[in-house]
Coordinates of C-alpha atoms in Angstrom, one line a residue:
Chain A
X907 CA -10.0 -14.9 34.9
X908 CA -10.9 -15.8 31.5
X909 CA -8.6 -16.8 28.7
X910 CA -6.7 -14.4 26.6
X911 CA -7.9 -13.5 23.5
X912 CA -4.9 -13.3 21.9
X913 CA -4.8 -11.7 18.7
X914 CA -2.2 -10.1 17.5
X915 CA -2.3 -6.3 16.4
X916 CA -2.4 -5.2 13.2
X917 CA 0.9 -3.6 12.1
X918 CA 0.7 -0.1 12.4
X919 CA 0.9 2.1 9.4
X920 CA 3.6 4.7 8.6
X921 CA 3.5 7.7 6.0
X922 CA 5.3 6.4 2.5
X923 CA 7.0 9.1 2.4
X924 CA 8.5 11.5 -0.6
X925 CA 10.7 8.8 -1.8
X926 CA 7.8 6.1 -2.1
X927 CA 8.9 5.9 -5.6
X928 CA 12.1 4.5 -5.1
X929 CA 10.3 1.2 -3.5
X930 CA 7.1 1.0 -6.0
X931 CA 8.2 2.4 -9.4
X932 CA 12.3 2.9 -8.8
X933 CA 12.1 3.1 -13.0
X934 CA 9.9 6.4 -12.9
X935 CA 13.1 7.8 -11.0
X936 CA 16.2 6.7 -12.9
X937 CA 16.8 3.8 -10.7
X938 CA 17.1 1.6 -13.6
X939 CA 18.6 -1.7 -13.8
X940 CA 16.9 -3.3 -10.9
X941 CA 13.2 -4.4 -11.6
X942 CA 12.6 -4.6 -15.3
X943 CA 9.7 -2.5 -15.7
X944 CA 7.6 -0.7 -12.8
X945 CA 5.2 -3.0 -11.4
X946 CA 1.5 -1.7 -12.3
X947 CA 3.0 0.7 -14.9
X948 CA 1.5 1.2 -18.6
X949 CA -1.9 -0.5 -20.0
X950 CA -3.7 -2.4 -17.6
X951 CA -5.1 -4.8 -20.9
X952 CA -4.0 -6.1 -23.5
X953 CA -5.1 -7.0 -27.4
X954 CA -7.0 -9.8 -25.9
X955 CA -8.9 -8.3 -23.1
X956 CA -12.4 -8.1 -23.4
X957 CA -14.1 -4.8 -22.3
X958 CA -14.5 -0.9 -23.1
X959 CA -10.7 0.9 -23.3
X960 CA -11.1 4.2 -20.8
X961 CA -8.4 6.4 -19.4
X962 CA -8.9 7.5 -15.8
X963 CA -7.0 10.9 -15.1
X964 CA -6.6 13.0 -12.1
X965 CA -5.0 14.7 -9.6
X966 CA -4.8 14.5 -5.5
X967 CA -5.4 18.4 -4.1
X968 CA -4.3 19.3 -0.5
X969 CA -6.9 21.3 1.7
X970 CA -4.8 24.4 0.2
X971 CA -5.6 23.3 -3.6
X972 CA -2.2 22.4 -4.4
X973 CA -1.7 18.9 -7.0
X974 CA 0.4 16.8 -4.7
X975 CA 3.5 15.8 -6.6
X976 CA 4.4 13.7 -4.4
X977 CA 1.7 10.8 -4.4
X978 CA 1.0 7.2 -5.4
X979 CA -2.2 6.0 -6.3
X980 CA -3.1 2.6 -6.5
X981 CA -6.4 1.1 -8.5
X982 CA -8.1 -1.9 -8.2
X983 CA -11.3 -3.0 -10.5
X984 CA -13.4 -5.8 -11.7
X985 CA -13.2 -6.9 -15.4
X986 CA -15.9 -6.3 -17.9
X987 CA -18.2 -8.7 -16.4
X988 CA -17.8 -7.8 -12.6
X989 CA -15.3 -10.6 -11.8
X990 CA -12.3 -9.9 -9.8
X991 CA -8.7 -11.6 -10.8
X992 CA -8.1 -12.2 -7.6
X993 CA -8.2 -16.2 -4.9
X994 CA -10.7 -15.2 -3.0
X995 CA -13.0 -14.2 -5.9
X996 CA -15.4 -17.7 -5.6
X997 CA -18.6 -16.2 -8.4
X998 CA -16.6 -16.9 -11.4
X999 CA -13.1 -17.0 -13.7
X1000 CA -12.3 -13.4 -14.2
X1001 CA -10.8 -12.6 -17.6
X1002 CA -7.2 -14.0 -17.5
X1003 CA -5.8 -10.8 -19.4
X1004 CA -7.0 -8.5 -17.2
X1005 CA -5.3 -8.4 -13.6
X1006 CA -7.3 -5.4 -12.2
X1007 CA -4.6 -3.7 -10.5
X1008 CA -2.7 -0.7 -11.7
X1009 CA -0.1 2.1 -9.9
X1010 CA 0.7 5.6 -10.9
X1011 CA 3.0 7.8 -9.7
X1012 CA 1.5 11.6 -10.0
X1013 CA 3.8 13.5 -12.9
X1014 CA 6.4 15.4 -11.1
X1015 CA 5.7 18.4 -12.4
X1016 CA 1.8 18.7 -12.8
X1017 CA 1.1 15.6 -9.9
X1018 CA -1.3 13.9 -12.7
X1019 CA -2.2 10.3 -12.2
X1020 CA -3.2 8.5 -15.3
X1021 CA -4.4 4.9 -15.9
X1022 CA -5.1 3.1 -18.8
X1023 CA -7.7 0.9 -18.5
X1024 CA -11.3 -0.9 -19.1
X1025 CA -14.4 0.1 -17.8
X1026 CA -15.4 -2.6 -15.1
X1027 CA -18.9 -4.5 -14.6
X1028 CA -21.3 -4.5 -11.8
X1029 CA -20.3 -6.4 -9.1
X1030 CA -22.3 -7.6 -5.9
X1031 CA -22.6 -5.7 -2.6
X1032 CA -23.0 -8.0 0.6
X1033 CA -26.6 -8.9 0.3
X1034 CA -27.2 -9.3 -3.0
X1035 CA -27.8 -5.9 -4.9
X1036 CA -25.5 -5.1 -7.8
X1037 CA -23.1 -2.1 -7.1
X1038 CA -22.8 0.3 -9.7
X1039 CA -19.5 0.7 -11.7
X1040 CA -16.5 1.4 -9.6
X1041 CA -12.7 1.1 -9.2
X1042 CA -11.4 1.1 -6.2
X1043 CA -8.6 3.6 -5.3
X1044 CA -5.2 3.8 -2.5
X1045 CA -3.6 7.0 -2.4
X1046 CA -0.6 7.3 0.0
X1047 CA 2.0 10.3 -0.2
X1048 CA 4.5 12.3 2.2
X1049 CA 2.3 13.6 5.0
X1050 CA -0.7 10.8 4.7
X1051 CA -0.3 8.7 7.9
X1052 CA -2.6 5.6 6.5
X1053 CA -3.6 5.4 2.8
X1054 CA -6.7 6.5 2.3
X1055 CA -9.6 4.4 0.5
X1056 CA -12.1 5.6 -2.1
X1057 CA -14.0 4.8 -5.1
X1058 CA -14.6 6.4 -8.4
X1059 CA -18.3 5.8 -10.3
X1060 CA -18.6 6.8 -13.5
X1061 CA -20.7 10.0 -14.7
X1062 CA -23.0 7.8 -17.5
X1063 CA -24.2 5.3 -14.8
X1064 CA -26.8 7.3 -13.1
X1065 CA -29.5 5.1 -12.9
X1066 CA -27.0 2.5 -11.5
X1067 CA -25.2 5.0 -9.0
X1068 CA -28.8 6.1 -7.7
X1069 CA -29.0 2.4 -6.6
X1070 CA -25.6 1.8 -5.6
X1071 CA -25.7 0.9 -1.8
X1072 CA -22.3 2.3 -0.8
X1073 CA -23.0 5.9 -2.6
X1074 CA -26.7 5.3 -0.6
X1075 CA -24.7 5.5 2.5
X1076 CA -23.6 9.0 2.5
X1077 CA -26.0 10.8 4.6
X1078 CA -25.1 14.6 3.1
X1079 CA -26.0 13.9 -0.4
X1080 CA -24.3 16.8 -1.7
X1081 CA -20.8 14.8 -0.9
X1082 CA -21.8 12.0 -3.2
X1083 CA -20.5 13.9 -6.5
X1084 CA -17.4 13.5 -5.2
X1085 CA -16.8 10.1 -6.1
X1086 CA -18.1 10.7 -9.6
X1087 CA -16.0 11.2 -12.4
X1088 CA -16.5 13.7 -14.9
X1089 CA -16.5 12.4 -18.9
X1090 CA -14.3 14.3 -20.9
X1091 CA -13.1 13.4 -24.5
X1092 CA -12.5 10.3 -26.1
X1093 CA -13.6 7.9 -22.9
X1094 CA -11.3 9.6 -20.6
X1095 CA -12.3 10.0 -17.2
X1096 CA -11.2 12.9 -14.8
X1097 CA -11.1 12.0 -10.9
X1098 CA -10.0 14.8 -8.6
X1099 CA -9.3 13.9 -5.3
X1100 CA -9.3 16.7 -2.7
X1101 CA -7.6 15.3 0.7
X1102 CA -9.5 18.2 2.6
X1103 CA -11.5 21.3 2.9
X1104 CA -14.2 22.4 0.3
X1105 CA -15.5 19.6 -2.0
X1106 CA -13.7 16.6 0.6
X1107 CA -13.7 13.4 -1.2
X1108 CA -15.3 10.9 0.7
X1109 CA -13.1 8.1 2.3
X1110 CA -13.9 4.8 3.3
X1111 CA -12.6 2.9 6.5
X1112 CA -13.2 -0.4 4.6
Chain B
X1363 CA 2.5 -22.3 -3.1
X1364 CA 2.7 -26.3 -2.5
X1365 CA 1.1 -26.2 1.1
X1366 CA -1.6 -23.7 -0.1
X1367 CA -3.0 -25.5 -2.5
X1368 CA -5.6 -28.0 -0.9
X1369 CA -6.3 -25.0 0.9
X1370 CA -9.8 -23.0 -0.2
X1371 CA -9.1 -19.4 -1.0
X1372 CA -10.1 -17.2 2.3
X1373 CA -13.0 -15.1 1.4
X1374 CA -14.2 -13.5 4.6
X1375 CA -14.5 -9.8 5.7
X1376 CA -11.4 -8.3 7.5
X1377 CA -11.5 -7.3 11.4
X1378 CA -11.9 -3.6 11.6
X1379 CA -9.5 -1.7 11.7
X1380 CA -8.2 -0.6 15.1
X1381 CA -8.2 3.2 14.3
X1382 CA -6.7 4.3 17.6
X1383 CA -3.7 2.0 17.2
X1384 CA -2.8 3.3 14.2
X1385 CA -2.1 7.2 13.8
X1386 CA -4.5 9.5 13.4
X1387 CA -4.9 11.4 9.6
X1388 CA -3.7 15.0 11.6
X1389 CA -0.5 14.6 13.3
X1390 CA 0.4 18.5 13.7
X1391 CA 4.4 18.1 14.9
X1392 CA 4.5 15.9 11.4
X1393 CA 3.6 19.2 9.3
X1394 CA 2.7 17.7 6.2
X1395 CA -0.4 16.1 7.7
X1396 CA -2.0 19.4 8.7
X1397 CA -2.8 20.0 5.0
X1398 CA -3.2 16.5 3.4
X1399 CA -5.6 15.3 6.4
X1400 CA -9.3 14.5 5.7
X1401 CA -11.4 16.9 8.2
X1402 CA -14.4 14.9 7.5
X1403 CA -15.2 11.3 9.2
X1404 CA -14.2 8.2 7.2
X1405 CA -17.3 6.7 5.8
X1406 CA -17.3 2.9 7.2
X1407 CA -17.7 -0.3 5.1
X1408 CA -18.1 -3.6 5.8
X1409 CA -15.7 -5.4 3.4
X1410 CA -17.7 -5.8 -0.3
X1411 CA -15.8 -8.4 -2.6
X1412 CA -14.1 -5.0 -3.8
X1413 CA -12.0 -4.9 -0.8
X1414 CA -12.1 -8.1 0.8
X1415 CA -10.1 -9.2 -3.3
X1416 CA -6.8 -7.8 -4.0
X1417 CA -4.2 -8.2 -6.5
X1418 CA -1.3 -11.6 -6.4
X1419 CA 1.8 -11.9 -7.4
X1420 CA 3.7 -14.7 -8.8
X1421 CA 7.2 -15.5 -7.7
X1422 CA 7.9 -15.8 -11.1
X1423 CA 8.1 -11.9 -11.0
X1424 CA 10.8 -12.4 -8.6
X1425 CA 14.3 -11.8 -9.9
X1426 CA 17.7 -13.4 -8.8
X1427 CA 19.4 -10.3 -6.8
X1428 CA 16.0 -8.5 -5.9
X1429 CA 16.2 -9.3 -2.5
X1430 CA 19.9 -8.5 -2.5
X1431 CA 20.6 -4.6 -1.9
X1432 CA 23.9 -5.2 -1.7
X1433 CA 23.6 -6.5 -4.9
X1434 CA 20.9 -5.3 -7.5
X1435 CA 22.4 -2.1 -8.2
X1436 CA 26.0 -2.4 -7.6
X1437 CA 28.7 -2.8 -10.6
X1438 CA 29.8 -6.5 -11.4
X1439 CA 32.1 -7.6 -8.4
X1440 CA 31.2 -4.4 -6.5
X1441 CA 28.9 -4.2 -3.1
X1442 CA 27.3 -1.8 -1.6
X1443 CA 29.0 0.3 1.5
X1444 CA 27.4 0.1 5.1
X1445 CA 26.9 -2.3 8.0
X1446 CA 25.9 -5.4 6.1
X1447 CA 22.9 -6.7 7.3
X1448 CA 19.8 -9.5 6.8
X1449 CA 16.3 -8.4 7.2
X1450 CA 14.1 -11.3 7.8
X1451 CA 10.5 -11.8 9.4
X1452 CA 7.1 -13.6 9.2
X1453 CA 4.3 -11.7 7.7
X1454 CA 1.0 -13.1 9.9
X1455 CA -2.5 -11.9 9.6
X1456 CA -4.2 -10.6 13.5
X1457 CA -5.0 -14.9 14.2
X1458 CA -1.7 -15.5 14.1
X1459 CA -1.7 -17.3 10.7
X1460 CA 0.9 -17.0 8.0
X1461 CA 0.2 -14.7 5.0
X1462 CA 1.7 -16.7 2.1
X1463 CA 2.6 -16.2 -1.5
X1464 CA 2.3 -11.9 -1.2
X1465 CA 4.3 -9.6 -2.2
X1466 CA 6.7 -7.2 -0.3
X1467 CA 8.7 -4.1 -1.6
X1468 CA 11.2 -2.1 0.3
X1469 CA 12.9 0.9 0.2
X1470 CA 15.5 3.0 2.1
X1471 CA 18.7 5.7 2.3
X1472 CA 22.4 4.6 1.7
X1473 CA 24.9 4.2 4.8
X1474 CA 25.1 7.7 5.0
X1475 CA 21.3 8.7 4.8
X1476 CA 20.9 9.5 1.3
X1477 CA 18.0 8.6 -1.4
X1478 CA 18.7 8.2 -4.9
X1479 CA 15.9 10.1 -5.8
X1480 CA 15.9 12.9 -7.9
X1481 CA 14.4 15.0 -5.6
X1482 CA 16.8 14.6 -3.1
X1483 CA 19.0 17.5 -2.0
X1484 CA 20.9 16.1 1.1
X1485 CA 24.3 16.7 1.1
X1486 CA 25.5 13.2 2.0
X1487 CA 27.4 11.2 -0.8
X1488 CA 25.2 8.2 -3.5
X1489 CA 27.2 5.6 -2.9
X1490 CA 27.4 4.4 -7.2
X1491 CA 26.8 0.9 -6.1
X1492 CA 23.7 1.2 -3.8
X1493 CA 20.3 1.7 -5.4
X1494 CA 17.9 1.1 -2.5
X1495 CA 14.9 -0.9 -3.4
X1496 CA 13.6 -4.9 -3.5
X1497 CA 11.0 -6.9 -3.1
X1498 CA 10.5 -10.1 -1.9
X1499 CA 7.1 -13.1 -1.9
X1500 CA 6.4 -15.0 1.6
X1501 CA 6.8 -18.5 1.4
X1502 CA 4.3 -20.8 2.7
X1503 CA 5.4 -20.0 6.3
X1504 CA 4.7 -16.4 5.8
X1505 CA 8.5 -16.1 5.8
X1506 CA 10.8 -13.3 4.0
X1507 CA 14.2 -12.0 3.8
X1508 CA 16.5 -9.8 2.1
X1509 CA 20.2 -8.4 2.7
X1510 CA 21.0 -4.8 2.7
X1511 CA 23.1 -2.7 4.7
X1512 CA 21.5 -0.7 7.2
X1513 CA 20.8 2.3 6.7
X1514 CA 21.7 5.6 7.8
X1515 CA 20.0 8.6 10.0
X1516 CA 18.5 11.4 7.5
X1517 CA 17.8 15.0 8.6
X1518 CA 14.4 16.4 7.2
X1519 CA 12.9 20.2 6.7
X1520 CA 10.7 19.5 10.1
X1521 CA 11.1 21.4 12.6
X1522 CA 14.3 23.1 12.7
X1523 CA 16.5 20.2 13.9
X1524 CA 14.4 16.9 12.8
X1525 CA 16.4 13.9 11.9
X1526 CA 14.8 10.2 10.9
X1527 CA 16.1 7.2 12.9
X1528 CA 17.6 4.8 10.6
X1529 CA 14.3 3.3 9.0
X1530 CA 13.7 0.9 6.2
X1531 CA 10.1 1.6 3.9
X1532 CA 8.0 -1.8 3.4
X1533 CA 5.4 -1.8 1.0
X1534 CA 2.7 -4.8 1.9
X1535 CA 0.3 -6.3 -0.1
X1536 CA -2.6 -9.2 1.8
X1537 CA -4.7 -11.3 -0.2
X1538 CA -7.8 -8.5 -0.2
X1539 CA -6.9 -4.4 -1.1
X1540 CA -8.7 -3.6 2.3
X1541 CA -4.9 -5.3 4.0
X1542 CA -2.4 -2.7 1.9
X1543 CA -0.2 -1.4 3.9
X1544 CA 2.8 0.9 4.1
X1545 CA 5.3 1.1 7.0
X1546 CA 8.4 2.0 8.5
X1547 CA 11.0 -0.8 10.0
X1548 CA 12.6 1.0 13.1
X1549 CA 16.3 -0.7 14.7
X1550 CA 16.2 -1.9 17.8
X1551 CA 18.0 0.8 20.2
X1552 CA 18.1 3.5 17.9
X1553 CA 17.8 6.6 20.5
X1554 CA 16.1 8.9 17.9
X1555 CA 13.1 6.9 17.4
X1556 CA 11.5 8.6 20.0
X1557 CA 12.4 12.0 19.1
X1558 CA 10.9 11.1 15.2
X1559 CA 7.7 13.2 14.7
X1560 CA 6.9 10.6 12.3
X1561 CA 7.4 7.6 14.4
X1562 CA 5.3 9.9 17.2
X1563 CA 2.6 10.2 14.9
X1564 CA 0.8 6.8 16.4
X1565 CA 0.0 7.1 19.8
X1566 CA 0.3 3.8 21.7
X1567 CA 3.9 3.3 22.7
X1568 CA 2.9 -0.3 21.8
X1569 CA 2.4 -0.1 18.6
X1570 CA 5.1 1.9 18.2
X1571 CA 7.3 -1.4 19.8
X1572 CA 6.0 -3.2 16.9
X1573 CA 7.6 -1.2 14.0
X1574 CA 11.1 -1.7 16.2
X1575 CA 13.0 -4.7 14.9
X1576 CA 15.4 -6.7 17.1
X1577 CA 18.8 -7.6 16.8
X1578 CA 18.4 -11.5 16.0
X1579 CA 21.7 -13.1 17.0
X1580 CA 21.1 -16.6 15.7
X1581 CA 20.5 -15.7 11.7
X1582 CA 24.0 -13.5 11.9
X1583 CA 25.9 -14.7 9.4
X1584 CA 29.5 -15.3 11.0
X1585 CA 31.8 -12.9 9.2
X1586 CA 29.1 -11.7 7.0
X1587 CA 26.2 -9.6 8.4
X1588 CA 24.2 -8.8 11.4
X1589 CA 20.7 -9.7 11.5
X1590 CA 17.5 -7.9 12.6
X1591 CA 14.3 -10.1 12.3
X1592 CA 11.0 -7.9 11.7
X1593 CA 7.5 -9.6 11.9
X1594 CA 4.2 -8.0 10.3
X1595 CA 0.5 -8.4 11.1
X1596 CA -2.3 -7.8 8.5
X1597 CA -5.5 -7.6 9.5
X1598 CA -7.1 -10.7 9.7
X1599 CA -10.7 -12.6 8.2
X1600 CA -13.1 -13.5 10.0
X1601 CA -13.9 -16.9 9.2
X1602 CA -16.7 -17.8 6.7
X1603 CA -18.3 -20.9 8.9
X1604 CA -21.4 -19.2 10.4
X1605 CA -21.2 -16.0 7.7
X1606 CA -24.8 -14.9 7.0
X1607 CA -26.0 -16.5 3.7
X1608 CA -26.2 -13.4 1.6
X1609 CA -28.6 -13.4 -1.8
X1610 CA -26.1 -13.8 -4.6
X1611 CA -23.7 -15.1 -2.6

């Protein structure tokens, strides 16, 4: 016999659920009275944050093109200078008035996510080479068993993106649009996110 | 964070995930998976700083009564119908060490199964005084708690005849975005847990187990509320001793 290794199991995941908002943004429902504002509601910076003001729009499709109206989408980006606010960041002091975290609820009517925030710097992939541009996004909803992990890159990087080692990764080359954003007016971004079928976003087991 | 503090911030890359313990993206007898499942293969990633970071929370954040269901929505000097119960548990990480200072929201039905959500059509009453949602920060053991009453079974457009076991919602945050988690808290002998399509959704009956709290006898409150103690693992770091000494690192 040898010893055990005896790690213990992660905890397994569970859909969210329809009513997910009552838990993360109870406010965006009428529950009012409780938490004093949403938690990752409204701008993600303030007067004093340094870095380019963008708005990042979008919508979650199901493999039969329908907006779910049901999700919750959670972000998580650098600050301008590719610095994460976050205790295990060891490069560098990240801007203090920028947290880098943000959660939308999709509009009940249309299922349109919208965040209000900067445009982040480069950051560092495990050996070395600068990643292009990217936030990092959670989506969970009614009917998603595990939340599931992507990244949006930004349209006016290409140079960057074409050397990004995580969009290098993606052997059909076609599927790397797909975690592009396309630039509309006035620095907002649009990021669709189709769960299945034609034009699948790509998602990560991180 | 008083313990944590001579402590160095934990910066390695999580253990994969196990993918066959937890449910797989297309669950058919949970309907709603058939059309919001990926088809494609997940692309892998070994943790970058983007995932291996994640947002934290202060307890400042924390107010008075938001642990307190009973509580945080109900009229002044009114409570909250139901089975009054605590909810406490350790959040560890897959080595068995606590996961302190993080942040953990909840959510569930009323006594009678019903959401206040404006979405919500089932014909059970609101109960005026019960809102359904807290949050809560580990301490430095890992440790949280909260007091609620438990929460009732809740029929669903399913199959024909689906009902939820009582359930409670946790939303989990780590110290790195690549931990998040969402889950379902299960009571311990609850005979419709195994009928749940939901529940049925992850495959090992151990795992399943996990997500079932037990009845915890010695934190019942005498004359006060029941107790039901629920313990969650986050995936764990590996540790940074021997990590390969990357350029820019």
């Amino acid at each position: 016999m040898v010893q055990p290794l005896n790690y213990l199991k992660e905890t397994s995941s569970q859909t969210a659920g329809p009513y997910v908002h009552i838990g993360c943004t109870p406010n965006f429902v009428g529950i009012e009275g409780v938490f004093e504002k949403d938690l990752g509601s409204g701008l993600l910076y303030n007067e004093k944050t340094r870095g380019e003001r963008i708005s990042v729009r979008g919508s979650v499709f199901d493999g039969a093109g329908m907006p779910l109206k049901d999700a919750l989408i959670e972000i998580w980006q650098a600050d301008t200078d590719g610095y994460y606010n976050s205790p295990s960041e060891t490069r560098g002091k990240a801007d203090p008035n920028f947290t880098g975290w943000g959660r939308s609820p999709g509009d009940m009517d249309t299922g349109e996510f919208v965040f209000e925030t900067i445009k982040p710097g480069k950051v560092p992939f495990r050996d070395g080479r600068p990643m292009a541009p990217h936030i990092t996004f959670w989506i969970v909803a009614r009917g998603i068993n595990m939340g599931l992990q992507t990244r949006m890159y930004f349209p006016d990087e290409e140079k960057a993106n074409a050397a990004d080692p995580v969009l290098a990764r993606i052997e059909q080359k076609s599927r790397v649009a797909t975690l592009v954003a396309q630039k509309e007016e006035g620095n907002v971004y649009r990021f669709d996110i189709r769960l299945q079928g034609e034009g699948e976003t790509v998602f990560f087991d991180i | 964070m008083s313990a944590s503090a001579n402590q160095r911030p934990e910066t390695g890359a999580f253990f994969a995930r196990d993918r066959a313990w937890h449910a797989p993206a297309l669950t058919p007898a949970y309907k709603t998976s058939i059309l919001r499942s990926p088809q494609r293969a997940l692309l892998s990633l070994d943790g970058t700083i983007s995932e291996m970071t994640g947002p934290v929370f202060g307890h400042s954040m924390i107010g008075e009564l938001d642990n307190d269901l009973i509580h945080n929505y109900a009229q002044r000097g009114e409570s909250a119908i139901g089975e009054r119960i605590v909810v406490h548990g350790r959040v560890l990480d897959e080595r068995g060490r606590p996961v302190r200072g993080i942040l953990l929201e909840f959510w569930q039905a009323n006594a009678g199964g019903r959401y206040r959500h404006k979405k919500e059509t089932y014909l059970a009453a609101v109960d005026p005084n019960f809102g359904g949602c807290g949050r809560a920060i580990t301490d430095d053991d890992g440790h949280y708690a909260f007091r609620t009453v438990k929460p009732g079974p809740y029929p669903w457009p399913n199959g024909v005849n689906d009902w939820r076991p009582a359930h409670i919602h946790f939303s989990v945050f780590g110290h790195g975005f690549a931990q998040r988690l969402i889950t379902q808290m299960y009571f311990e002998g609850d005979p419709m847990i195994w009928k749940c399509p939901i529940v049925n959704t992850i495959p090992d009956r151990a795992a399943i187990e996990q997500l079932i709290a037990p009845l915890d006898w010695s934190q019942t409150i005498p004359m006060d509320a029941r107790a039901y103690k629920f313990d969650i693992v986050l995936r764990g770091r590996r540790s940074t001793l021997f990590e390969n000494r990357l350029e820019g690192n």
